[in-house]
């Protein structure tokens, strides 16, 4: 039975999983969630995703939510097909530890700084509210500092976990792609980050996924 992904294409969490499915060449069914009518807050949905957010995955009755955990599950379950090496083998302790470090970097040193910019610009605009430039400047200063460190890391290795592409790199795509839409070009102006970003963002998996993301940004809340 094909994996069933309950979510909305163009929303960050769902797109994060779609990229992984496409990298691994896994057949899936995208089951729409009627978020406009708050289906994600219904009792039936909350049984599957208690925080009332999309996406969640149903693998023949096994339910898992949180887009990063879902992506990990898919990359591990289908390790023998599609793009190889997205998760280092557990026997390779050092590679696994560096992979965990890279996963934490994405959450703690990238998403935690990049997503507030999306909130400050895109969410404000979608709600028809003014963008507060002071807030934006503060967020950008903090994000710049983190991306300077990314640039140092990527001057010494090809990818975030080392010299091999891993899932940790791909998890940056959905939020990273929203940054230029916020008027921020820090992924393009730092030489090593730009090389890395260009490489991951031109992958067919992201090219096949990214269209609706822009639609989401341009749509009304
Ligand atoms: N950490 C969660 C975040 C999921 C998330 O933020 N989903 C958003 C859409 S991208 C959502 O469902 N928002 C509706 C809400 O929170 O009520 C994940 O990665 O799966």
PDB file of C-alpha atoms and ligand atoms in Angstrom, residues 11-13 16 40-41 52-55 66-68, ligand 1:
ATOM      1  CA  UNK A  11       3.025  24.326   3.144  1.00  0.00           C
ATOM      2  CA  UNK A  12       6.486  24.023   4.633  1.00  0.00           C
ATOM      3  CA  UNK A  13       6.105  20.827   6.631  1.00  0.00           C
ATOM      4  CA  UNK A  16       9.730  18.961   3.470  1.00  0.00           C
ATOM      5  CA  UNK A  40      -6.719  19.845  11.093  1.00  0.00           C
ATOM      6  CA  UNK A  41      -8.390  20.870  14.370  1.00  0.00           C
ATOM      7  CA  UNK A  52      -3.461  19.968  14.980  1.00  0.00           C
ATOM      8  CA  UNK A  53      -0.861  20.638  12.300  1.00  0.00           C
ATOM      9  CA  UNK A  54      -0.100  19.175   8.904  1.00  0.00           C
ATOM     10  CA  UNK A  55       1.465  16.904   7.843  1.00  0.00           C
ATOM     11  CA  UNK A  66       6.489  16.069  12.556  1.00  0.00           C
ATOM     12  CA  UNK A  67       7.903  16.614   9.077  1.00  0.00           C
ATOM     13  CA  UNK A  68      11.522  15.994  10.066  1.00  0.00           C
TER      14      UNK A  68
HETATM   15  N1  LIG B   1       6.918  21.109  13.437  1.00  0.00           N
HETATM   16  C1  LIG B   1       5.811  20.764  12.580  1.00  0.00           C
HETATM   17  C2  LIG B   1       5.247  22.042  12.064  1.00  0.00           C
HETATM   18  C3  LIG B   1       4.071  21.814  11.190  1.00  0.00           C
HETATM   19  C4  LIG B   1       3.426  23.127  10.826  1.00  0.00           C
HETATM   20  O1  LIG B   1       3.836  24.228  11.243  1.00  0.00           O
HETATM   21  N2  LIG B   1       2.371  23.023  10.052  1.00  0.00           N
HETATM   22  C5  LIG B   1       1.660  24.205   9.686  1.00  0.00           C
HETATM   23  C6  LIG B   1       1.630  24.337   8.193  1.00  0.00           C
HETATM   24  S1  LIG B   1       3.254  24.464   7.511  1.00  0.00           S
HETATM   25  C7  LIG B   1       0.236  24.076  10.198  1.00  0.00           C
HETATM   26  O2  LIG B   1      -0.340  23.009  10.197  1.00  0.00           O
HETATM   27  N3  LIG B   1      -0.305  25.205  10.615  1.00  0.00           N
HETATM   28  C8  LIG B   1      -1.639  25.259  11.099  1.00  0.00           C
HETATM   29  C9  LIG B   1      -1.703  25.432  12.587  1.00  0.00           C
HETATM   30  O3  LIG B   1      -0.654  25.392  13.256  1.00  0.00           O
HETATM   31  O4  LIG B   1      -2.815  25.614  13.058  1.00  0.00           O
HETATM   32  C10 LIG B   1       6.305  19.891  11.407  1.00  0.00           C
HETATM   33  O5  LIG B   1       7.441  20.097  10.983  1.00  0.00           O
HETATM   34  O6  LIG B   1       5.566  18.999  10.970  1.00  0.00           O
END
